[in-house]
């Protein structure tokens, strides 16, 4: 089945610096790649997603890039702020005959933005 | 809309006890999921459902059961609780279109099995 690997597991940056989190997936049939942010003690929430028909997507300070050939995708956060501190999860969907969605998550990256 | 509602928020079980984690959504979503999150780890899919009357196993289904008798409700049953089931459990739902959709998560249930 699908396997999603995420690196690094922890990332510490200074406020204002950029942060990059990388994920690889195993199933070339996966075609939807969301990123979720989970603040301490809270539920995960979608922050950005990308589909396999595009290579890059931006939303203000965050962007996601996708390399289908290499089967990896990355989250980029620019001008980091203390409120960006959280655990970030990547995920990939593998479809089964078009009837199901099974979102498989990476292991998460704890991002700490130092003021 | 309340979104996805999970109960209880916290629970302590003794080994061998049983319990049901409740999950309800009021967004008329077709797809519902149960994930578990162990400390410092990612989200592992336990079971999911693509509609009322249809359920299927995820990555870690052993020790759990689910049912989906209505679109709104997707309870998770733990039979014979074990310490390995100590975790935070998240229910989630989505519209479930072919290309994937945004997941809406509940607030989580923190379960300890002692």
Short mmCIF file of C-alpha atoms in Angstrom, two decimals:
data_model
loop_
_atom_site.label_atom_id
_atom_site.label_comp_id
_atom_site.label_asym_id
_atom_site.label_seq_id
_atom_site.Cartn_x
_atom_site.Cartn_y
_atom_site.Cartn_z
CA UNK A 1 0.00 0.00 0.00
CA UNK A 2 0.85 3.67 0.02
CA UNK A 3 3.72 4.79 2.25
CA UNK A 4 4.51 8.42 2.99
CA UNK A 5 7.85 9.43 4.49
CA UNK A 6 8.39 12.89 5.93
CA UNK A 7 11.58 14.74 6.85
CA UNK A 8 12.82 16.24 9.06
CA UNK A 9 11.02 15.10 12.19
CA UNK A 10 11.96 18.34 13.97
CA UNK A 11 12.95 21.71 12.55
CA UNK A 12 14.02 24.81 14.44
CA UNK A 13 14.33 28.15 12.64
CA UNK A 14 14.76 31.77 13.61
CA UNK A 15 11.81 34.08 13.13
CA UNK A 16 11.89 35.50 9.63
CA UNK A 17 13.80 32.56 8.14
CA UNK A 18 12.32 30.05 5.71
CA UNK A 19 11.34 26.47 6.55
CA UNK A 20 11.13 23.51 4.17
CA UNK A 21 9.55 20.14 4.92
CA UNK A 22 9.85 17.27 2.45
CA UNK A 23 7.73 14.19 1.82
CA UNK A 24 8.05 11.23 -0.48
CA UNK A 25 5.32 8.82 -1.47
CA UNK A 26 5.48 5.33 -2.88
CA UNK A 27 2.33 4.90 -4.96
CA UNK A 28 2.49 6.64 -8.33
CA UNK A 29 -1.33 6.46 -8.47
CA UNK A 30 -1.65 9.03 -5.67
CA UNK A 31 -2.96 12.28 -7.09
CA UNK A 32 -3.85 14.57 -4.17
CA UNK A 33 -1.37 15.85 -1.59
CA UNK A 34 -2.63 17.96 1.32
CA UNK A 35 -0.70 19.50 4.19
CA UNK A 36 -2.18 19.74 7.68
CA UNK A 37 -1.07 21.90 10.59
CA UNK A 38 -1.65 20.75 14.16
CA UNK A 39 -1.07 23.22 16.96
CA UNK A 40 -0.38 21.85 20.43
CA UNK A 41 -3.45 20.12 21.83
CA UNK A 42 -5.58 21.02 18.81
CA UNK A 43 -7.02 19.11 15.88
CA UNK A 44 -5.22 18.99 12.50
CA UNK A 45 -6.37 21.59 9.98
CA UNK A 46 -5.77 21.79 6.26
CA UNK A 47 -3.44 24.64 5.26
CA UNK A 48 -2.71 23.94 1.61
CA UNK A 49 -3.06 21.14 -0.93
CA UNK A 50 -1.87 20.30 -4.42
CA UNK A 51 -3.14 17.99 -7.12
CA UNK A 52 -0.99 16.03 -9.53
CA UNK A 53 -1.86 18.21 -12.53
CA UNK A 54 0.14 21.17 -11.16
CA UNK A 55 3.73 21.53 -10.01
CA UNK A 56 3.42 24.39 -7.52
CA UNK A 57 0.80 26.21 -5.50
CA UNK A 58 1.14 29.30 -3.31
CA UNK A 59 -0.99 30.86 -0.60
CA UNK A 60 0.60 33.97 0.92
CA UNK A 61 3.65 32.77 2.91
CA UNK A 62 3.19 29.07 2.24
CA UNK A 63 3.78 27.12 -0.94
CA UNK A 64 3.82 23.49 -1.96
CA UNK A 65 5.79 21.94 -4.81
CA UNK A 66 5.28 18.54 -6.41
CA UNK A 67 7.68 16.42 -8.43
CA UNK A 68 5.67 13.50 -9.82
CA UNK A 69 8.64 11.86 -11.48
CA UNK A 70 10.59 11.67 -8.23
CA UNK A 71 7.41 11.14 -6.19
CA UNK A 72 8.12 13.86 -3.68
CA UNK A 73 6.46 17.07 -2.56
CA UNK A 74 7.55 19.84 -0.23
CA UNK A 75 6.06 22.54 1.97
CA UNK A 76 7.78 25.92 1.99
CA UNK A 77 7.07 28.56 4.62
CA UNK A 78 8.69 31.96 4.14
CA UNK A 79 9.15 34.76 6.69
CA UNK A 80 8.32 32.39 9.54
CA UNK A 81 6.52 33.74 12.59
CA UNK A 82 6.14 32.29 16.11
CA UNK A 83 2.53 31.34 15.32
CA UNK A 84 3.85 28.99 12.63
CA UNK A 85 5.17 26.76 15.42
CA UNK A 86 3.22 23.50 15.18
CA UNK A 87 3.38 19.94 13.87
CA UNK A 88 2.96 19.72 10.11
CA UNK A 89 1.72 16.57 8.38
CA UNK A 90 1.89 15.74 4.72
CA UNK A 91 -0.48 13.21 3.23
CA UNK A 92 -1.28 11.41 0.00
CA UNK A 93 -4.43 9.87 -1.35
CA UNK A 94 -4.45 6.53 -3.10
CA UNK A 95 -7.67 5.74 -4.85
CA UNK A 96 -9.23 2.29 -4.97
CA UNK A 97 -11.33 1.93 -8.06
CA UNK A 98 -12.55 5.49 -7.71
CA UNK A 99 -14.87 4.53 -4.87
CA UNK A 100 -12.77 5.26 -1.81
CA UNK A 101 -10.35 7.79 -0.40
CA UNK A 102 -7.77 6.60 2.11
CA UNK A 103 -5.67 9.54 3.21
CA UNK A 104 -2.25 8.25 4.37
CA UNK A 105 -0.25 10.65 6.53
CA UNK A 106 3.45 11.17 7.01
CA UNK A 107 4.91 11.00 10.51
CA UNK A 108 4.89 14.75 11.06
CA UNK A 109 7.43 17.56 11.48
CA UNK A 110 7.61 19.61 14.65
CA UNK A 111 8.46 23.15 13.56
CA UNK A 112 9.71 25.54 16.24
CA UNK A 113 10.10 29.20 15.29
CA UNK A 114 12.43 30.96 17.71
CA UNK A 115 11.63 34.65 18.25
CA UNK B 1 -23.00 23.77 11.93
CA UNK B 2 -21.20 22.04 14.80
CA UNK B 3 -18.88 20.24 12.35
CA UNK B 4 -17.43 16.97 13.66
CA UNK B 5 -18.28 16.21 17.27
CA UNK B 6 -16.43 13.58 19.27
CA UNK B 7 -17.21 12.28 22.73
CA UNK B 8 -15.78 11.73 25.25
CA UNK B 9 -12.74 14.05 25.31
CA UNK B 10 -10.88 11.97 27.85
CA UNK B 11 -11.25 8.42 29.11
CA UNK B 12 -9.27 6.01 31.25
CA UNK B 13 -9.94 2.30 30.77
CA UNK B 14 -8.71 -0.75 32.57
CA UNK B 15 -7.20 -3.58 30.55
CA UNK B 16 -9.95 -5.78 29.14
CA UNK B 17 -12.72 -3.17 29.36
CA UNK B 18 -14.73 -2.10 26.34
CA UNK B 19 -15.95 1.28 25.19
CA UNK B 20 -17.39 3.14 22.24
CA UNK B 21 -16.01 6.43 20.97
CA UNK B 22 -18.77 8.49 19.46
CA UNK B 23 -18.44 10.62 16.33
CA UNK B 24 -21.11 12.66 14.59
CA UNK B 25 -21.00 15.18 11.76
CA UNK B 26 -23.72 17.57 10.58
CA UNK B 27 -22.21 18.54 7.22
CA UNK B 28 -23.84 15.73 5.23
CA UNK B 29 -20.42 14.31 4.43
CA UNK B 30 -20.29 10.92 2.77
CA UNK B 31 -16.86 9.88 3.99
CA UNK B 32 -15.87 9.40 7.61
CA UNK B 33 -12.62 8.20 9.14
CA UNK B 34 -11.05 7.18 12.42
CA UNK B 35 -7.37 7.92 13.02
CA UNK B 36 -5.17 7.29 16.02
CA UNK B 37 -2.19 9.47 16.93
CA UNK B 38 0.42 8.03 19.25
CA UNK B 39 2.71 10.47 21.13
CA UNK B 40 5.19 12.09 18.76
CA UNK B 41 3.85 10.08 15.87
CA UNK B 42 1.71 10.63 12.82
CA UNK B 43 -1.90 9.80 12.15
CA UNK B 44 -2.68 6.16 11.43
CA UNK B 45 -5.96 5.22 9.73
CA UNK B 46 -7.99 2.67 11.70
CA UNK B 47 -11.25 2.38 9.73
CA UNK B 48 -13.11 4.46 7.22
CA UNK B 49 -16.54 4.60 5.62
CA UNK B 50 -17.63 5.89 2.22
CA UNK B 51 -21.30 5.96 3.11
CA UNK B 52 -24.01 4.55 5.33
CA UNK B 53 -23.74 0.77 5.55
CA UNK B 54 -20.20 0.66 4.09
CA UNK B 55 -17.03 0.38 6.15
CA UNK B 56 -13.49 -0.77 5.42
CA UNK B 57 -10.22 -1.36 7.24
CA UNK B 58 -7.41 1.15 7.29
CA UNK B 59 -3.76 0.68 8.29
CA UNK B 60 -4.26 -0.43 11.91
CA UNK B 61 -7.75 -2.02 12.34
CA UNK B 62 -6.91 -4.80 14.82
CA UNK B 63 -8.74 -4.47 18.14
CA UNK B 64 -11.37 -2.09 16.78
CA UNK B 65 -14.77 -2.27 15.13
CA UNK B 66 -16.96 0.34 13.48
CA UNK B 67 -20.47 0.72 12.13
CA UNK B 68 -22.14 3.30 9.91
CA UNK B 69 -25.90 2.96 10.21
CA UNK B 70 -26.53 6.62 9.36
CA UNK B 71 -24.69 9.28 7.34
CA UNK B 72 -24.16 11.35 10.48
CA UNK B 73 -22.70 8.82 12.93
CA UNK B 74 -19.56 6.69 12.88
CA UNK B 75 -18.84 5.11 16.28
CA UNK B 76 -15.58 3.28 17.03
CA UNK B 77 -15.78 0.28 19.31
CA UNK B 78 -12.85 -0.99 21.39
CA UNK B 79 -13.29 -4.52 22.66
CA UNK B 80 -10.91 -5.89 25.32
CA UNK B 81 -8.85 -2.71 25.67
CA UNK B 82 -5.07 -3.14 25.76
CA UNK B 83 -2.27 -0.71 26.79
CA UNK B 84 -1.21 -0.55 23.13
CA UNK B 85 -4.48 1.26 22.43
CA UNK B 86 -3.45 4.23 24.58
CA UNK B 87 -3.56 7.07 22.08
CA UNK B 88 -5.41 10.14 20.90
CA UNK B 89 -8.24 9.24 18.57
CA UNK B 90 -9.47 11.60 15.87
CA UNK B 91 -12.62 11.24 13.86
CA UNK B 92 -12.78 13.08 10.54
CA UNK B 93 -15.16 13.54 7.66
CA UNK B 94 -15.10 14.79 4.08
CA UNK B 95 -17.38 15.11 1.08
CA UNK B 96 -15.30 12.38 -0.52
CA UNK B 97 -15.13 13.35 -4.17
CA UNK B 98 -13.04 11.28 -6.54
CA UNK B 99 -9.95 13.42 -6.31
CA UNK B 100 -9.91 13.74 -2.57
CA UNK B 101 -11.29 16.41 -0.32
CA UNK B 102 -10.51 18.46 2.71
CA UNK B 103 -10.78 16.51 5.97
CA UNK B 104 -12.63 18.07 8.87
CA UNK B 105 -11.37 16.70 12.17
CA UNK B 106 -13.08 16.37 15.50
CA UNK B 107 -11.37 17.66 18.63
CA UNK B 108 -10.03 14.26 19.58
CA UNK B 109 -10.44 11.70 22.37
CA UNK B 110 -7.50 11.06 24.66
CA UNK B 111 -7.67 7.43 25.79
CA UNK B 112 -5.45 5.77 28.38
CA UNK B 113 -5.56 2.03 29.01
CA UNK B 114 -4.00 1.06 32.33
#
